[in-house]
Amino acid sequence: MFNSIKLKLVVLFLVVFSLFFAGLEIFIYYKLEEVTIHLADEHLKSEVDTLANLMAIEEAQGQLETELAELAAAVTGVYSEKFSGHYYQIVSADGEVLVRSPSLWLGDATLPVEHALETEFLTVTGPGGVPIRLYSKSFDFSLGRLTFQAGDTLEDIHSLLGSFRKTVLFIFPLVFIACGLGVFFMTGWALRSLKSFTAKAGQITEENLSERVEERGVVTELKPLAASFNTMLGRLEESFSRQKQ
């Protein structure tokens, strides 16, 4: 059975298909993760720049401290709910948290201050032990150097990636079985001409050496074999005829 051409073709296809599908799934997974993280980073950068620009405008009007107090007391939007997954805070040069979004102070929490001087994107553990994407950037003001931090939960991204994995794991066996059956029947259909050729050749004996294998309609790959077989039959017929004489 393991010498079967059909079986070998099916196994070969399924192995190649599995490797290709797995590689494609891994590639799409990491590209999806990269895109979603990039979108989260762009949102965080926009939030920090907006806060910094607002502070710069208020500083020019001599109302920097008033604006700091208003930012700490803001109670609207996604930043107004306790542990909403969206946070911001402002840290002084000596590491003191000057302003926290209501989503932080309502739960008596802060963003990781140890990363306040790092102008970069980081994935850290946030309030409630939930992973968040954190962005920190420092600006110079009359009060000194202030670092603005913004963080967004990664739960939605992880949920999206988890759904993608589950979908792939559900679809893969179905596609695998469908392709395996498809290849099985396709190889059977493709080898039908070879079976027909073999059956015809098996019917030819010394009693009917005058018969020939039909070359017309034979698949291209078998035409040379059919022609060679017919040539051999012609020689055998001639040889038997001489022996009879």
Tab-separated table of C-alpha atoms in Angstrom:
chain	number	residue	atom	x	y	z
A	1	MET	CA	0.000	0.000	0.000
A	2	PHE	CA	2.813	2.407	0.852
A	3	ASN	CA	4.219	1.859	-2.651
A	4	SER	CA	1.040	3.390	-4.096
A	5	ILE	CA	1.638	6.468	-6.270
A	6	LYS	CA	-1.735	7.859	-5.200
A	7	LEU	CA	-0.912	7.510	-1.512
A	8	LYS	CA	2.498	9.090	-1.958
A	9	LEU	CA	1.005	12.037	-3.836
A	10	VAL	CA	-1.675	12.555	-1.190
A	11	VAL	CA	0.827	12.375	1.675
A	12	LEU	CA	3.257	14.697	-0.106
A	13	PHE	CA	0.541	17.249	-0.797
A	14	LEU	CA	-0.772	17.165	2.764
A	15	VAL	CA	2.711	17.618	4.214
A	16	VAL	CA	3.432	20.568	1.914
A	17	PHE	CA	-0.024	22.012	2.550
A	18	SER	CA	0.374	21.712	6.329
A	19	LEU	CA	3.753	23.449	6.306
A	20	PHE	CA	2.492	26.194	4.007
A	21	PHE	CA	-0.731	26.755	5.961
A	22	ALA	CA	1.098	26.794	9.300
A	23	GLY	CA	3.681	29.241	7.960
A	24	LEU	CA	0.954	31.458	6.517
A	25	GLU	CA	-0.994	31.407	9.778
A	26	ILE	CA	2.091	32.358	11.803
A	27	PHE	CA	2.924	35.158	9.362
A	28	ILE	CA	-0.625	36.582	9.423
A	29	TYR	CA	-0.765	36.274	13.224
A	30	TYR	CA	2.396	38.280	13.789
A	31	LYS	CA	1.429	40.835	11.117
A	32	LEU	CA	-1.958	41.258	12.794
A	33	GLU	CA	-0.259	41.669	16.155
A	34	GLU	CA	2.164	44.183	14.664
A	35	VAL	CA	-0.629	46.237	13.073
A	36	THR	CA	-2.811	46.306	16.197
A	37	ILE	CA	0.120	47.250	18.444
A	38	HIS	CA	1.112	49.975	15.976
A	39	LEU	CA	-2.419	51.417	16.058
A	40	ALA	CA	-2.360	51.379	19.856
A	41	ASP	CA	1.025	53.128	19.837
A	42	GLU	CA	-0.230	55.822	17.475
A	43	HIS	CA	-3.223	56.448	19.743
A	44	LEU	CA	-1.008	56.748	22.830
A	45	LYS	CA	1.387	59.111	21.063
A	46	SER	CA	-1.539	61.264	19.969
A	47	GLU	CA	-2.893	61.408	23.531
A	48	VAL	CA	0.458	62.430	25.001
A	49	ASP	CA	1.071	65.090	22.339
A	50	THR	CA	-2.439	66.471	22.856
A	51	LEU	CA	-1.922	66.757	26.614
A	52	ALA	CA	1.501	68.354	26.174
A	53	ASN	CA	0.193	70.890	23.638
A	54	LEU	CA	-2.715	71.753	25.915
A	55	MET	CA	-0.323	72.302	28.809
A	56	ALA	CA	1.919	74.478	26.633
A	57	ILE	CA	-1.043	76.674	25.673
A	58	GLU	CA	-2.141	77.045	29.297
A	59	GLU	CA	1.428	77.820	30.365
A	60	ALA	CA	1.601	80.629	27.800
A	61	GLN	CA	-1.524	82.085	29.428
A	62	GLY	CA	-0.111	81.682	32.924
A	63	GLN	CA	-2.596	78.992	33.924
A	64	LEU	CA	-0.380	75.914	34.027
A	65	GLU	CA	-1.174	74.957	37.637
A	66	THR	CA	-4.892	75.512	37.058
A	67	GLU	CA	-4.788	73.222	34.032
A	68	LEU	CA	-3.011	70.547	36.059
A	69	ALA	CA	-5.800	70.647	38.605
A	70	GLU	CA	-8.462	70.463	35.887
A	71	LEU	CA	-6.795	67.466	34.270
A	72	ALA	CA	-6.793	65.653	37.605
A	73	ALA	CA	-10.480	66.389	38.147
A	74	ALA	CA	-11.750	65.568	34.640
A	75	VAL	CA	-14.552	63.036	34.836
A	76	THR	CA	-15.699	62.538	31.254
A	77	GLY	CA	-14.945	59.993	28.558
A	78	VAL	CA	-13.080	56.701	28.841
A	79	TYR	CA	-10.682	58.195	31.380
A	80	SER	CA	-13.471	58.809	33.910
A	81	GLU	CA	-14.223	55.145	34.695
A	82	LYS	CA	-12.282	53.233	37.320
A	83	PHE	CA	-9.748	50.887	35.688
A	84	SER	CA	-11.334	51.520	32.273
A	85	GLY	CA	-8.136	50.402	30.543
A	86	HIS	CA	-7.311	53.958	29.395
A	87	TYR	CA	-4.992	56.014	31.569
A	88	TYR	CA	-2.750	59.071	31.692
A	89	GLN	CA	-0.584	60.737	34.284
A	90	ILE	CA	2.015	63.511	34.578
A	91	VAL	CA	5.207	62.930	36.555
A	92	SER	CA	7.680	65.537	37.804
A	93	ALA	CA	11.435	65.300	37.318
A	94	ASP	CA	11.868	63.832	40.828
A	95	GLY	CA	9.335	61.068	40.148
A	96	GLU	CA	6.319	62.608	41.901
A	97	VAL	CA	2.963	61.935	40.231
A	98	LEU	CA	1.365	65.361	39.774
A	99	VAL	CA	-1.717	64.363	37.808
A	100	ARG	CA	-3.575	61.090	37.400
A	101	SER	CA	-6.572	60.355	35.228
A	102	PRO	CA	-9.748	59.526	37.187
A	103	SER	CA	-9.469	55.981	35.845
A	104	LEU	CA	-6.352	55.735	38.019
A	105	TRP	CA	-7.111	57.758	41.159
A	106	LEU	CA	-10.597	56.257	41.548
A	107	GLY	CA	-8.814	52.940	42.072
A	108	ASP	CA	-5.886	54.524	43.959
A	109	ALA	CA	-3.438	53.310	41.300
A	110	THR	CA	-0.666	54.782	39.173
A	111	LEU	CA	1.141	53.887	36.005
A	112	PRO	CA	4.655	52.410	36.464
A	113	VAL	CA	6.644	55.523	37.408
A	114	GLU	CA	9.982	53.739	36.932
A	115	HIS	CA	9.445	54.055	33.176
A	116	ALA	CA	8.664	57.786	33.338
A	117	LEU	CA	12.045	58.857	31.958
A	118	GLU	CA	11.956	56.371	29.088
A	119	THR	CA	10.739	57.985	25.862
A	120	GLU	CA	9.499	54.848	24.230
A	121	PHE	CA	6.689	52.350	23.967
A	122	LEU	CA	6.635	49.528	26.480
A	123	THR	CA	4.376	46.624	27.362
A	124	VAL	CA	4.058	46.551	31.149
A	125	THR	CA	1.725	45.325	33.863
A	126	GLY	CA	-0.834	48.014	34.631
A	127	PRO	CA	-3.548	48.512	37.248
A	128	GLY	CA	-5.277	45.325	38.304
A	129	GLY	CA	-2.421	43.228	36.916
A	130	VAL	CA	-3.677	43.747	33.361
A	131	PRO	CA	-1.045	44.141	30.601
A	132	ILE	CA	-1.041	47.632	29.084
A	133	ARG	CA	0.849	49.450	26.357
A	134	LEU	CA	2.664	52.420	27.922
A	135	TYR	CA	4.133	55.511	26.265
A	136	SER	CA	6.198	58.143	28.074
A	137	LYS	CA	7.578	61.439	26.797
A	138	SER	CA	9.166	64.388	28.607
A	139	PHE	CA	8.715	68.133	27.983
A	140	ASP	CA	10.200	71.226	29.592
A	141	PHE	CA	7.837	73.633	31.383
A	142	SER	CA	8.203	76.470	33.862
A	143	LEU	CA	7.610	73.967	36.665
A	144	GLY	CA	10.531	71.907	35.399
A	145	ARG	CA	10.752	68.845	33.223
A	146	LEU	CA	7.444	66.985	33.156
A	147	THR	CA	6.912	63.496	31.809
A	148	PHE	CA	3.568	62.633	30.260
A	149	GLN	CA	2.509	59.002	30.337
A	150	ALA	CA	-0.417	57.331	28.606
A	151	GLY	CA	-1.450	53.695	28.761
A	152	ASP	CA	-4.049	51.531	27.048
A	153	THR	CA	-5.076	48.013	27.950
A	154	LEU	CA	-3.973	45.196	25.648
A	155	GLU	CA	-6.934	43.001	26.569
A	156	ASP	CA	-8.821	43.867	23.374
A	157	ILE	CA	-5.776	43.097	21.242
A	158	HIS	CA	-5.175	39.813	23.054
A	159	SER	CA	-8.852	38.942	22.631
A	160	LEU	CA	-8.639	39.657	18.895
A	161	LEU	CA	-5.509	37.542	18.518
A	162	GLY	CA	-7.091	34.772	20.584
A	163	SER	CA	-10.155	34.769	18.330
A	164	PHE	CA	-7.879	34.572	15.305
A	165	ARG	CA	-6.065	31.547	16.748
A	166	LYS	CA	-9.338	29.782	17.577
A	167	THR	CA	-10.688	30.462	14.091
A	168	VAL	CA	-7.555	29.067	12.468
A	169	LEU	CA	-7.567	25.992	14.702
A	170	PHE	CA	-11.206	25.386	13.784
A	171	ILE	CA	-10.770	25.943	10.048
A	172	PHE	CA	-7.461	24.114	9.598
A	173	PRO	CA	-8.768	20.528	10.198
A	174	LEU	CA	-11.735	21.155	7.884
A	175	VAL	CA	-9.529	22.525	5.106
A	176	PHE	CA	-7.000	19.740	5.717
A	177	ILE	CA	-9.640	17.008	5.332
A	178	ALA	CA	-11.277	18.705	2.324
A	179	CYS	CA	-7.935	19.108	0.544
A	180	GLY	CA	-6.907	15.540	1.394
A	181	LEU	CA	-10.118	14.134	-0.100
A	182	GLY	CA	-9.801	16.443	-3.090
A	183	VAL	CA	-6.252	15.319	-3.818
A	184	PHE	CA	-7.230	11.681	-3.306
A	185	PHE	CA	-9.980	11.845	-5.905
A	186	MET	CA	-7.941	14.039	-8.259
A	187	THR	CA	-5.007	11.640	-8.251
A	188	GLY	CA	-7.410	8.755	-8.789
A	189	TRP	CA	-8.868	10.552	-11.799
A	190	ALA	CA	-5.400	11.428	-13.104
A	191	LEU	CA	-4.211	7.815	-12.799
A	192	ARG	CA	-7.336	6.433	-14.469
A	193	SER	CA	-5.596	6.452	-17.866
A	194	LEU	CA	-2.707	4.445	-16.406
A	195	LYS	CA	-5.124	1.854	-15.026
A	196	SER	CA	-6.877	1.643	-18.388
A	197	PHE	CA	-3.515	1.235	-20.127
A	198	THR	CA	-2.475	-1.490	-17.675
A	199	ALA	CA	-5.783	-3.345	-18.107
A	200	LYS	CA	-5.488	-3.264	-21.903
A	201	ALA	CA	-1.894	-4.474	-21.804
A	202	GLY	CA	-2.913	-7.330	-19.508
A	203	GLN	CA	-5.483	-8.533	-22.054
A	204	ILE	CA	-2.907	-9.051	-24.808
A	205	THR	CA	-1.495	-12.579	-25.020
A	206	GLU	CA	0.183	-14.671	-27.700
A	207	GLU	CA	-3.286	-15.390	-29.075
A	208	ASN	CA	-4.049	-11.745	-29.894
A	209	LEU	CA	-0.691	-10.098	-30.527
A	210	SER	CA	-2.236	-8.231	-33.425
A	211	GLU	CA	-4.108	-5.955	-31.006
A	212	ARG	CA	-2.633	-2.624	-30.060
A	213	VAL	CA	-2.997	-0.164	-27.234
A	214	GLU	CA	-5.000	2.848	-28.372
A	215	GLU	CA	-2.633	5.822	-28.555
A	216	ARG	CA	-5.270	8.343	-29.469
A	217	GLY	CA	-6.879	9.914	-26.392
A	218	VAL	CA	-4.098	8.699	-24.087
A	219	VAL	CA	-2.746	11.385	-21.773
A	220	THR	CA	0.433	13.079	-22.984
A	221	GLU	CA	2.652	11.446	-20.364
A	222	LEU	CA	1.571	7.925	-21.460
A	223	LYS	CA	1.807	8.403	-25.229
A	224	PRO	CA	5.549	7.524	-25.456
A	225	LEU	CA	4.899	4.435	-23.309
A	226	ALA	CA	1.936	3.400	-25.482
A	227	ALA	CA	3.973	3.877	-28.648
A	228	SER	CA	6.888	1.853	-27.246
A	229	PHE	CA	4.502	-0.875	-26.080
A	230	ASN	CA	2.877	-1.094	-29.516
A	231	THR	CA	6.312	-1.260	-31.145
A	232	MET	CA	7.240	-4.114	-28.813
A	233	LEU	CA	3.995	-5.934	-29.659
A	234	GLY	CA	4.766	-5.559	-33.356
A	235	ARG	CA	8.177	-7.133	-32.889
A	236	LEU	CA	6.743	-9.936	-30.775
A	237	GLU	CA	4.057	-10.612	-33.382
A	238	GLU	CA	6.669	-10.759	-36.111
A	239	SER	CA	8.874	-13.046	-34.012
A	240	PHE	CA	5.969	-15.456	-33.252
A	241	SER	CA	4.997	-15.478	-36.908
A	242	ARG	CA	8.513	-16.535	-37.938
A	243	GLN	CA	8.530	-19.261	-35.317
A	244	LYS	CA	5.215	-20.648	-36.620
A	245	GLN	CA	6.536	-20.653	-40.165
